[in-house]
CSV table of C-alpha atoms and ligand atoms in Angstrom, one decimal:
chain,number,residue,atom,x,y,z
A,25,UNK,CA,135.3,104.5,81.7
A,26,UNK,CA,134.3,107.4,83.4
A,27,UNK,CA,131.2,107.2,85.7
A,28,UNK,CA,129.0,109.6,87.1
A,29,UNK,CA,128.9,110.4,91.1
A,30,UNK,CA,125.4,108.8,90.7
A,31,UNK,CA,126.5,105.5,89.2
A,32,UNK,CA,125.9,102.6,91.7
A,33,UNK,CA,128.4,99.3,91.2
A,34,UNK,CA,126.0,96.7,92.5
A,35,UNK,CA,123.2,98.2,89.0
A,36,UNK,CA,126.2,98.1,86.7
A,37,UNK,CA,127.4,94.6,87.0
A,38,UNK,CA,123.6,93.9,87.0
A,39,UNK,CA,123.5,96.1,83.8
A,40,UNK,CA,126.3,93.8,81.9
A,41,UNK,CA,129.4,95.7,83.2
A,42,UNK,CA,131.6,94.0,85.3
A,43,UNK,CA,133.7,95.8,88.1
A,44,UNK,CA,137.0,95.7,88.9
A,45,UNK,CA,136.5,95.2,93.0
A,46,UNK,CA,133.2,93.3,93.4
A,47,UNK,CA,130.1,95.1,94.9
A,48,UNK,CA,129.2,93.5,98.0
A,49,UNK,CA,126.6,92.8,100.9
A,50,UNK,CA,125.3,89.4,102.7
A,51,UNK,CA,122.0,88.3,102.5
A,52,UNK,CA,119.9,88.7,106.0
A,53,UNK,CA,122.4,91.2,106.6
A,54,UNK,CA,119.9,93.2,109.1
A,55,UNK,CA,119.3,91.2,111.5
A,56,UNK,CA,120.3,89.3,115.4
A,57,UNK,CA,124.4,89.5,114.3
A,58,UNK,CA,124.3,93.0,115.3
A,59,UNK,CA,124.3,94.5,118.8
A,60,UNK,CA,122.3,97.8,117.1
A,61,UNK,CA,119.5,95.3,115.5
A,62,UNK,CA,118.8,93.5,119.2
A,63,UNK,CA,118.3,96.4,120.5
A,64,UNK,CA,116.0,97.9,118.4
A,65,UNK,CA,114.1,94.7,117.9
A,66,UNK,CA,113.2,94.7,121.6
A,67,UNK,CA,112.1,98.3,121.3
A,68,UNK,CA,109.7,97.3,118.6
A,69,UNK,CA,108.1,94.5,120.3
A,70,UNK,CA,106.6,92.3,118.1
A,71,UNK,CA,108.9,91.2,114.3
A,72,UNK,CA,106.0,91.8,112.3
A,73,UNK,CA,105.8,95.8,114.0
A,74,UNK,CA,109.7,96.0,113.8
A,75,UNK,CA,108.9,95.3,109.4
A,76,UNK,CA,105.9,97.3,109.7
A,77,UNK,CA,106.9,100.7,111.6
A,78,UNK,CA,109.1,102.9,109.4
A,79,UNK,CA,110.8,104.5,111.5
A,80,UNK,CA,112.5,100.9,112.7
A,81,UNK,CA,112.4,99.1,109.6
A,82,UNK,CA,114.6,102.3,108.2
A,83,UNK,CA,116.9,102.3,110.9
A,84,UNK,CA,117.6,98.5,110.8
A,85,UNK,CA,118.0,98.8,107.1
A,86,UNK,CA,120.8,101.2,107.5
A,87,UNK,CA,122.7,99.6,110.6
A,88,UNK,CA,124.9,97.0,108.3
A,89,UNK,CA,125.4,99.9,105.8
A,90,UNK,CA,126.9,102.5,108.3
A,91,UNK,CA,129.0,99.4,110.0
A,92,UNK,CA,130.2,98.0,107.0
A,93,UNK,CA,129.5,100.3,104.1
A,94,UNK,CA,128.1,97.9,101.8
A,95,UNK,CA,127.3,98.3,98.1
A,96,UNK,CA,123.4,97.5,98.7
A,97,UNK,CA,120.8,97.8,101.4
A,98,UNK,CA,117.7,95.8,101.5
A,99,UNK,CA,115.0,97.2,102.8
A,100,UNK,CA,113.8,95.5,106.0
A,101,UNK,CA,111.0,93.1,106.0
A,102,UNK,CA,110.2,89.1,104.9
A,103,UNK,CA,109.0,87.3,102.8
A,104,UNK,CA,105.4,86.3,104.8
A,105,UNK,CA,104.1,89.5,104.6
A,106,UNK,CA,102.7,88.6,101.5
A,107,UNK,CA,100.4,85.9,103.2
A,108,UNK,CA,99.5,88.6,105.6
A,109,UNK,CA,98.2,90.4,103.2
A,110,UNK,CA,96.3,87.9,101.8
A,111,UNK,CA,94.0,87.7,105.6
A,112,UNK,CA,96.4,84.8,106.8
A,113,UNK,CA,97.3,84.6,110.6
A,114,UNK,CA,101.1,85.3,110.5
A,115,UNK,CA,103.4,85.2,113.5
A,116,UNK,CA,106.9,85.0,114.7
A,117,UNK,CA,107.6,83.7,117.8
A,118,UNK,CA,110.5,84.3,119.3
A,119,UNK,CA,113.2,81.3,119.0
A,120,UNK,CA,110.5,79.2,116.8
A,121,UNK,CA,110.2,81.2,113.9
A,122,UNK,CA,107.5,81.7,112.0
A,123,UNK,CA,103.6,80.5,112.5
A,124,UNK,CA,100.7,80.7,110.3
A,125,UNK,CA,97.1,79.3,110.2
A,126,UNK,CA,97.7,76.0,107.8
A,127,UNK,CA,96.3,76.1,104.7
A,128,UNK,CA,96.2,72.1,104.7
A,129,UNK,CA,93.2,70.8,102.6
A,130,UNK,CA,91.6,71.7,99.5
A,131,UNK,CA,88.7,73.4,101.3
A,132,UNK,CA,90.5,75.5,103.4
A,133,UNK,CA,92.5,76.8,99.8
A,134,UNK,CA,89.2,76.8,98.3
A,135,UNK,CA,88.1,79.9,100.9
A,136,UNK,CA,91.5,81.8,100.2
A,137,UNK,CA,91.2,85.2,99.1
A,138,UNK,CA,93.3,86.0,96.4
A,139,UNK,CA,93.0,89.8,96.7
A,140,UNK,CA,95.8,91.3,98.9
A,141,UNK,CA,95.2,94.0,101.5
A,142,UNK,CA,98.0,96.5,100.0
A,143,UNK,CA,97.0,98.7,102.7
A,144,UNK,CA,99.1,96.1,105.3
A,145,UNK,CA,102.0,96.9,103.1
A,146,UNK,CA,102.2,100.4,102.7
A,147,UNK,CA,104.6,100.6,106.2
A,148,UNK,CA,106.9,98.9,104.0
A,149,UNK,CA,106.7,101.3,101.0
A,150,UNK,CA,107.0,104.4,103.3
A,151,UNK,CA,110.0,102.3,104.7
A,152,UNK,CA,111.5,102.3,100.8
A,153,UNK,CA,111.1,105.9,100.2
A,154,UNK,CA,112.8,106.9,103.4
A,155,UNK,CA,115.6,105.1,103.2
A,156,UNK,CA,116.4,106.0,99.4
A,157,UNK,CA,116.3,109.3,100.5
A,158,UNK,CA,119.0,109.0,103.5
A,159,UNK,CA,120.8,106.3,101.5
A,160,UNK,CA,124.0,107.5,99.3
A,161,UNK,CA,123.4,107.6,95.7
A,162,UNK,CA,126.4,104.9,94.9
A,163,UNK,CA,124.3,102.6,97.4
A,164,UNK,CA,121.7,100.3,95.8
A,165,UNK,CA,118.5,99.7,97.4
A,166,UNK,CA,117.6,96.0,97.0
A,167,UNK,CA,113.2,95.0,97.2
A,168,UNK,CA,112.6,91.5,97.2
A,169,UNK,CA,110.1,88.9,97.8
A,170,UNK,CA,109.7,85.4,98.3
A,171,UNK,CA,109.0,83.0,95.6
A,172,UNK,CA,105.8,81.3,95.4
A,173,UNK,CA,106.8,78.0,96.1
A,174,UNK,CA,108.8,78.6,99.1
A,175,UNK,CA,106.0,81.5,100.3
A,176,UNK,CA,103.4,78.3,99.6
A,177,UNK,CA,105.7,76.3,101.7
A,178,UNK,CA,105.1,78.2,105.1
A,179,UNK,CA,101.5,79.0,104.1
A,180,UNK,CA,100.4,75.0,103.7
A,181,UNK,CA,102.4,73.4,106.6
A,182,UNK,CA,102.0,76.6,108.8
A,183,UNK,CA,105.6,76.6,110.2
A,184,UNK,CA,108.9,75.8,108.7
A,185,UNK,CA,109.2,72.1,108.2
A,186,UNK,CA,112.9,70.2,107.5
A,187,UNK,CA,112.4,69.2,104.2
A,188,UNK,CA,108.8,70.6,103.0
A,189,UNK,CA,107.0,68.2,103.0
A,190,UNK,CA,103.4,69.2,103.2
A,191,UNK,CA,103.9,71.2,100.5
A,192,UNK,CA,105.3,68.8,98.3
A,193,UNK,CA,102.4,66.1,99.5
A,194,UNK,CA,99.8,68.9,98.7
A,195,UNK,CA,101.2,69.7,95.2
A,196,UNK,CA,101.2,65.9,94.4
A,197,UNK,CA,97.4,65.1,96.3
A,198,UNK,CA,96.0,68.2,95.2
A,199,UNK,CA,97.7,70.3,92.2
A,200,UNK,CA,94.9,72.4,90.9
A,201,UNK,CA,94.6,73.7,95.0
A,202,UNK,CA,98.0,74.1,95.5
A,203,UNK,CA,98.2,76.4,92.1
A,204,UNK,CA,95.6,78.5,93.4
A,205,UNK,CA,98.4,79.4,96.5
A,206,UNK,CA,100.6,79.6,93.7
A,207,UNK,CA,98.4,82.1,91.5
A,208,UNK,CA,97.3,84.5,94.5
A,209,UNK,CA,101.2,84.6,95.4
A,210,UNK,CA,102.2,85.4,91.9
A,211,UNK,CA,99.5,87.8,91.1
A,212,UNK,CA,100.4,89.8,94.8
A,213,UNK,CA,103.9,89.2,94.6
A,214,UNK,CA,104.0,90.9,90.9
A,215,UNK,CA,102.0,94.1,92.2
A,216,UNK,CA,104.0,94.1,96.2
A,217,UNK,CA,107.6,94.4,93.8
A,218,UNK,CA,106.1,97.0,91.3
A,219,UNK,CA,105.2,99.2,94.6
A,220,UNK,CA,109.1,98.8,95.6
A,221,UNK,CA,110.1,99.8,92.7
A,222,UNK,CA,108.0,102.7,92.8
A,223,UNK,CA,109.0,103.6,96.4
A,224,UNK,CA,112.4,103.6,95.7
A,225,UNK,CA,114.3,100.1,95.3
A,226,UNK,CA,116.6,99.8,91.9
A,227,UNK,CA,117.1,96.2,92.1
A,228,UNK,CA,114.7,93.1,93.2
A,229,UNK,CA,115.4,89.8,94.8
A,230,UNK,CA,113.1,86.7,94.7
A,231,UNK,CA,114.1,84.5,97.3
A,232,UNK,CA,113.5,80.7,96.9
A,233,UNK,CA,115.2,79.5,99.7
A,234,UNK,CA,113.5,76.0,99.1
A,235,UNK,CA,113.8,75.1,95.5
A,236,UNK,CA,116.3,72.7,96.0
A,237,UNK,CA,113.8,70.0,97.4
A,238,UNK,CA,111.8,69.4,94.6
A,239,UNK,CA,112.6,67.0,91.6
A,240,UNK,CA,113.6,68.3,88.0
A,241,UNK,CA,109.3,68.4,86.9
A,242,UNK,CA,108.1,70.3,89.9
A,243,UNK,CA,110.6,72.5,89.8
A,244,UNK,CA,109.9,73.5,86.5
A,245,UNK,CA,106.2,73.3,87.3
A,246,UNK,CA,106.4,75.2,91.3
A,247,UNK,CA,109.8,77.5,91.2
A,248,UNK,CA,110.5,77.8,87.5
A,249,UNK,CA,106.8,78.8,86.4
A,250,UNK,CA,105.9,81.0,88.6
A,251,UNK,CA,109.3,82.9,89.0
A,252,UNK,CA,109.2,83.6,84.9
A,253,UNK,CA,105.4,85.1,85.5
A,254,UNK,CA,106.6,87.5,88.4
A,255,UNK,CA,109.8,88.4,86.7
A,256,UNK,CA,107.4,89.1,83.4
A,257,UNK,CA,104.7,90.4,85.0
A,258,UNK,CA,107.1,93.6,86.8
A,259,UNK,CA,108.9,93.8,83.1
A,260,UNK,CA,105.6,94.6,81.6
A,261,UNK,CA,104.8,97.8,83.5
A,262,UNK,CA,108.9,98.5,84.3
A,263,UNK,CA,110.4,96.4,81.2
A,264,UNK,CA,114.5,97.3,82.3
A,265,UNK,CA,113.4,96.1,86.0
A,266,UNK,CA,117.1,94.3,87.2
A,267,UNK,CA,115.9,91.4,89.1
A,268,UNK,CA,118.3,88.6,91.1
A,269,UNK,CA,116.8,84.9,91.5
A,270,UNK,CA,118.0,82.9,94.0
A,271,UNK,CA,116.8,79.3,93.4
A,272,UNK,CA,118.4,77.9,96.1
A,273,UNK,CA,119.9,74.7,95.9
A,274,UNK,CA,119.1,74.2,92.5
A,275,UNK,CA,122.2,72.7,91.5
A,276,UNK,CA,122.2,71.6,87.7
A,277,UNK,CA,119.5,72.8,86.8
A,278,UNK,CA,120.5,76.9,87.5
A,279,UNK,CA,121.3,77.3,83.5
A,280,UNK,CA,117.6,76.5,82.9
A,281,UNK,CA,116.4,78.7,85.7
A,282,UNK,CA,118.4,81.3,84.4
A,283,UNK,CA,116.8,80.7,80.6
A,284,UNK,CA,113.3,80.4,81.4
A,285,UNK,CA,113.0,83.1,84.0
A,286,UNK,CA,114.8,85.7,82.4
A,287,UNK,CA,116.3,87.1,85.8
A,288,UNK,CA,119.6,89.1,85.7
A,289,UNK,CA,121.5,87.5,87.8
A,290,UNK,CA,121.2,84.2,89.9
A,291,UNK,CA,121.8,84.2,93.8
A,292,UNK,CA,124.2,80.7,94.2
A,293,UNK,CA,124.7,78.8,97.0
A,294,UNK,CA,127.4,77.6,98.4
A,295,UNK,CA,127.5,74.1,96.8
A,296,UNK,CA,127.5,75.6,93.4
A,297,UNK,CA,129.8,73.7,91.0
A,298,UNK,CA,132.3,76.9,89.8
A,299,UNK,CA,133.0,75.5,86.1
A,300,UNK,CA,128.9,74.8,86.0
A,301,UNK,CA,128.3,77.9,87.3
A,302,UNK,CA,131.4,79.7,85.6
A,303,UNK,CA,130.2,77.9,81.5
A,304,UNK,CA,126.8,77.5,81.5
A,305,UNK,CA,125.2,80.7,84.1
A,306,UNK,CA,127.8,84.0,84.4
A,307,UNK,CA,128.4,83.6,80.6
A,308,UNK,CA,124.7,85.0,80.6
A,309,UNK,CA,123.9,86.7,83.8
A,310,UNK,CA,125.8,88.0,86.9
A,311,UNK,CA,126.4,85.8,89.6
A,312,UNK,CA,125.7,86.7,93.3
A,313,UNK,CA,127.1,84.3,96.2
A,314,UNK,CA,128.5,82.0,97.7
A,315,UNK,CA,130.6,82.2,100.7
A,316,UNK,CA,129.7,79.3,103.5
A,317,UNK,CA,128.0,81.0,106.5
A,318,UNK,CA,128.9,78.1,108.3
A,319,UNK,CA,132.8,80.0,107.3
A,320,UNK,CA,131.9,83.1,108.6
A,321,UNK,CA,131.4,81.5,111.8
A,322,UNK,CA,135.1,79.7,112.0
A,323,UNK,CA,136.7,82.6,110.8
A,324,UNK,CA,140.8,82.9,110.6
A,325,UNK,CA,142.7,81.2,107.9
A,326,UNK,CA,139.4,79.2,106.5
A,327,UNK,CA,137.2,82.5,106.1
A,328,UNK,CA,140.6,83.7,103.7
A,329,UNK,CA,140.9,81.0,101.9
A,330,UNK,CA,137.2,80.9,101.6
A,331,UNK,CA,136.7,84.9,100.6
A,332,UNK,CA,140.0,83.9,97.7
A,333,UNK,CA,137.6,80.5,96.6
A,334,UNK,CA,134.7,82.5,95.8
A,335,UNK,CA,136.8,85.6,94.2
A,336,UNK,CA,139.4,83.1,91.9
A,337,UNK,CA,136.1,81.4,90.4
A,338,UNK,CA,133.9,84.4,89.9
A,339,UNK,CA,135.5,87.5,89.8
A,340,UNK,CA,136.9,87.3,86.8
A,341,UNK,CA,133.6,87.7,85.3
A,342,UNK,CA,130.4,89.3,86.4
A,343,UNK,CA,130.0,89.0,90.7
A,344,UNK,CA,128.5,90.6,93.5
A,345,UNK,CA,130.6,89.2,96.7
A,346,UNK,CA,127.6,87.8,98.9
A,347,UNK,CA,127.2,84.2,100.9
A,348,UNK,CA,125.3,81.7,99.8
A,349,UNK,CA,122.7,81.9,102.3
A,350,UNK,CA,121.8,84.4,105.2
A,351,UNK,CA,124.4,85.3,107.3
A,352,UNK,CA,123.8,83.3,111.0
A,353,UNK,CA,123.0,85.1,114.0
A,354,UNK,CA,126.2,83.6,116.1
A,355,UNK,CA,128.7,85.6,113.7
A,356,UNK,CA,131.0,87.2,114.6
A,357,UNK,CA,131.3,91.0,113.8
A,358,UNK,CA,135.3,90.9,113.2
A,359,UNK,CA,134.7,87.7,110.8
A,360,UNK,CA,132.4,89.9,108.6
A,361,UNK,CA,134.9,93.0,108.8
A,362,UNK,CA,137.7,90.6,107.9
A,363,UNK,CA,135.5,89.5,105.3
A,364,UNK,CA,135.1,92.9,104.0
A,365,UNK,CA,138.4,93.9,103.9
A,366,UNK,CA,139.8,91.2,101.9
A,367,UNK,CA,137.1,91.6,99.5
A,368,UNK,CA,137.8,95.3,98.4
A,369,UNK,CA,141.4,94.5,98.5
A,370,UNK,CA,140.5,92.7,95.6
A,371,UNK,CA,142.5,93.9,92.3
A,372,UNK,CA,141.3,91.7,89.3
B,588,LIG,O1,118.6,91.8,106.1
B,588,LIG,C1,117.8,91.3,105.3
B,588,LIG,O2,118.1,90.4,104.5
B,588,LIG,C2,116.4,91.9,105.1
B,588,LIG,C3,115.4,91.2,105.8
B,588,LIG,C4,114.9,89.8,105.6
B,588,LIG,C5,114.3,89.0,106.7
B,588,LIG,N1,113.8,87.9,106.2
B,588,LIG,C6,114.3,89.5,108.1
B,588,LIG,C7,114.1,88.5,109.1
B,588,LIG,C8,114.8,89.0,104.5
B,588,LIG,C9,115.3,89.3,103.1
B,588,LIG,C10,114.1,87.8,104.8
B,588,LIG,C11,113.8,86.7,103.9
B,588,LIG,C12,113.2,85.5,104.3
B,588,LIG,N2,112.3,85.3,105.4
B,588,LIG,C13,113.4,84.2,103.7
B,588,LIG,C14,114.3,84.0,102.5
B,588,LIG,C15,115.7,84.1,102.7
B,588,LIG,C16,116.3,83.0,103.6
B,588,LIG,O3,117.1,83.4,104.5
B,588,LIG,O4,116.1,81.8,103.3
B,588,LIG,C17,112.7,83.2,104.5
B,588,LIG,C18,112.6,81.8,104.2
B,588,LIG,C19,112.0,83.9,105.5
B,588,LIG,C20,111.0,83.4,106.5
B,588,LIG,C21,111.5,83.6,107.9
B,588,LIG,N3,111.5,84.8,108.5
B,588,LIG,C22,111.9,82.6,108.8
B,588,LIG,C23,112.1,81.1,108.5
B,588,LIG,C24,112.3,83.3,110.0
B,588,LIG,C25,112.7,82.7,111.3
B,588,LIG,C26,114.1,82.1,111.3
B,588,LIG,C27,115.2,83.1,111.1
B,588,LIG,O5,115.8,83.0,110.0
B,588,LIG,O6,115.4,83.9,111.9
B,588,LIG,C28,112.0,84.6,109.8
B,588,LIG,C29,112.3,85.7,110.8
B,588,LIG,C30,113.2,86.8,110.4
B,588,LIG,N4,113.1,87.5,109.2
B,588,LIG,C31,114.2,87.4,111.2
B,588,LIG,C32,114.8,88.4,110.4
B,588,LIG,C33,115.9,89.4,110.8
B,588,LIG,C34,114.6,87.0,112.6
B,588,LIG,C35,113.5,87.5,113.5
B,588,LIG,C36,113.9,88.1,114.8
B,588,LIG,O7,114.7,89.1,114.8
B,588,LIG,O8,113.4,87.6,115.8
């Protein structure tokens, strides 16, 4: 097949053609790993002026690309900018992670706007549009978002919590409140990805780092819902929009994720069962994943045998190489250019 200088691997596998050496990139890929991305993060002060002043957010964006010449960038930002831009108090502080005003009782949701301030956002647009343009044309340029339920998670219990908690206890106590977070996430969340698009991204990730706590009805009700809206809502203004999920943790229920959201690919964790994953999900979408961070770390002879794992059960269909979660801030550079190599030595 002949393919024009244009042509980007990561969009074809995404388009239904699979390719011979898997495109690659890790999730969190910008970020405290990298010597470059410290620096810069100090010169930008705060994390939320680092996502929010182009020129940084471009130059983080490119750092893993020069290093490691990935087939995607994503453009550099997170997922709680959409609660900023709904008027709530966001912050990161440094070594805690991220704090925002809880929205913990029914009044409180009651009083939330559900009109975002795409005004906040437009740093992140600008961001888009300067990147595509310094980016090669074989690279992808990956928008994303978070899913509403995991989104909802931060914005009811105002922090990260171990197993989400509040959020559940809140969508139990109180589910017509707690679909009104949902709602005002899906309705922004729809419009924050078509402006993405717009500036520049081909592909879009929603991230639902936190779908794996909730039991088969939730699920369907909090991560399965609300994904299908967004994914439908973008389609109805850019209907060939390629958009990844990444439910993670889902486990046995991915096939149904995959049929009622009508993403093109599914992001898969590490736990993922290969003939599960191999049967009932790549036979209809691409697969993205699933290399152990935690393997990254160790390195040496278990990072090999890992990278050969993840390429004997996937490649021979559709895959992007990725992990299965964000890559850890600990890792070491060499472990990701080992990585890297024995990746695109791949012949399959
Ligand atoms: O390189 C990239 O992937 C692009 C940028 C990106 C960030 N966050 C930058 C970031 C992306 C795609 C995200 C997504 C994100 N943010 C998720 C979903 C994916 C996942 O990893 O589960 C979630 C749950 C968040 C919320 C968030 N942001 C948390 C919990 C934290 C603190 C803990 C942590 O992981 O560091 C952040 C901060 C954050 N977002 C950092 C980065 C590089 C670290 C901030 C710093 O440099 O001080």
């Amino acid at each position: 097949m002949t393919q024009s200088p244009t042509t980007k691997p990561f969009v074809e596998v995404l388009s239904g053609r699979r390719q011979p050496v898997p495109p690659l990139w890790m999730m969190r890929q910008a970020g405290r790993y990298l010597p470059e991305y410290r620096e810069v993060r100090a010169k930008a002060g705060g994390f939320l002026d680092l996502c929010f002043t182009p020129e940084f957010a471009v130059e983080v964006t490119l750092q893993p690309i020069r290093r490691f010449a990935f087939d995607a960038a994503i453009i550099f930002s997170d997922i709680l900018v959409i609660p900023y831009a709904l008027g709530r108090d966001v912050r990161f502080e440094v070594g805690e992670g991220p704090r925002l005003d809880p929205l913990d009782t029914p009044d409180k949701i009651g009083a939330l706007s559900s009109t975002g301030d795409f005004t906040k956002l437009e740093p992140v647009f600008e961001a888009l549009r300067r990147v595509r343009r310094e980016l090669d044309p074989k690279i992808a340029l990956i928008g994303f978002c978070g899913a509403p339920w995991t989104v909802a998670t931060y914005m009811v219990a105002g922090q990260g919590t171990p197993d989400q908690a509040p959020a559940r206890m809140m969508a139990y106590r109180h589910p017509e409140a707690f679909a009104k977070i949902i709602d005002a996430i899906v309705e922004n969340s729809v419009l924050y990805l078509l402006g993405q698009l717009k500036a520049g991204a081909d592909v879009l990730q929603i991230f639902d780092t936190w779908a794996g706590v909730l039991p088969p009805r939730e699920f369907q009700r909090w991560s399965v819902e609300p994904t299908k809206r967004i994914v439908a809502g973008v389609r109805k203004k850019v209907p060939d929009a390629k958009i990844i999920g990444f439910p993670r943790g889902a486990g046995a229920l991915l096939p149904s994720y995959v049929e009622a959201t009508g993403v093109d690919a599914v992001s898969i964790d590490w736990a993922a069962e290969p003939s599960l994953i191999r049967n009932k999900v790549q036979s209809r979408v691409a697969v993205q994943g699933n290399l152990d961070p935690l393997v990254l770390i160790a390195g040496g002879d278990a990072l090999d045998r890992a990278v050969d794992d993840v390429l004997s059960n996937y490649a021979a269909g559709r895959l992007i190489f990725n992990l299965g979660h964000g890559i850890q801030p600990e890792t070491p550079i060499a472990h990701v250019e080992q990585m890297v190599k024995r990746v695109r030595a791949y012949r399959g």
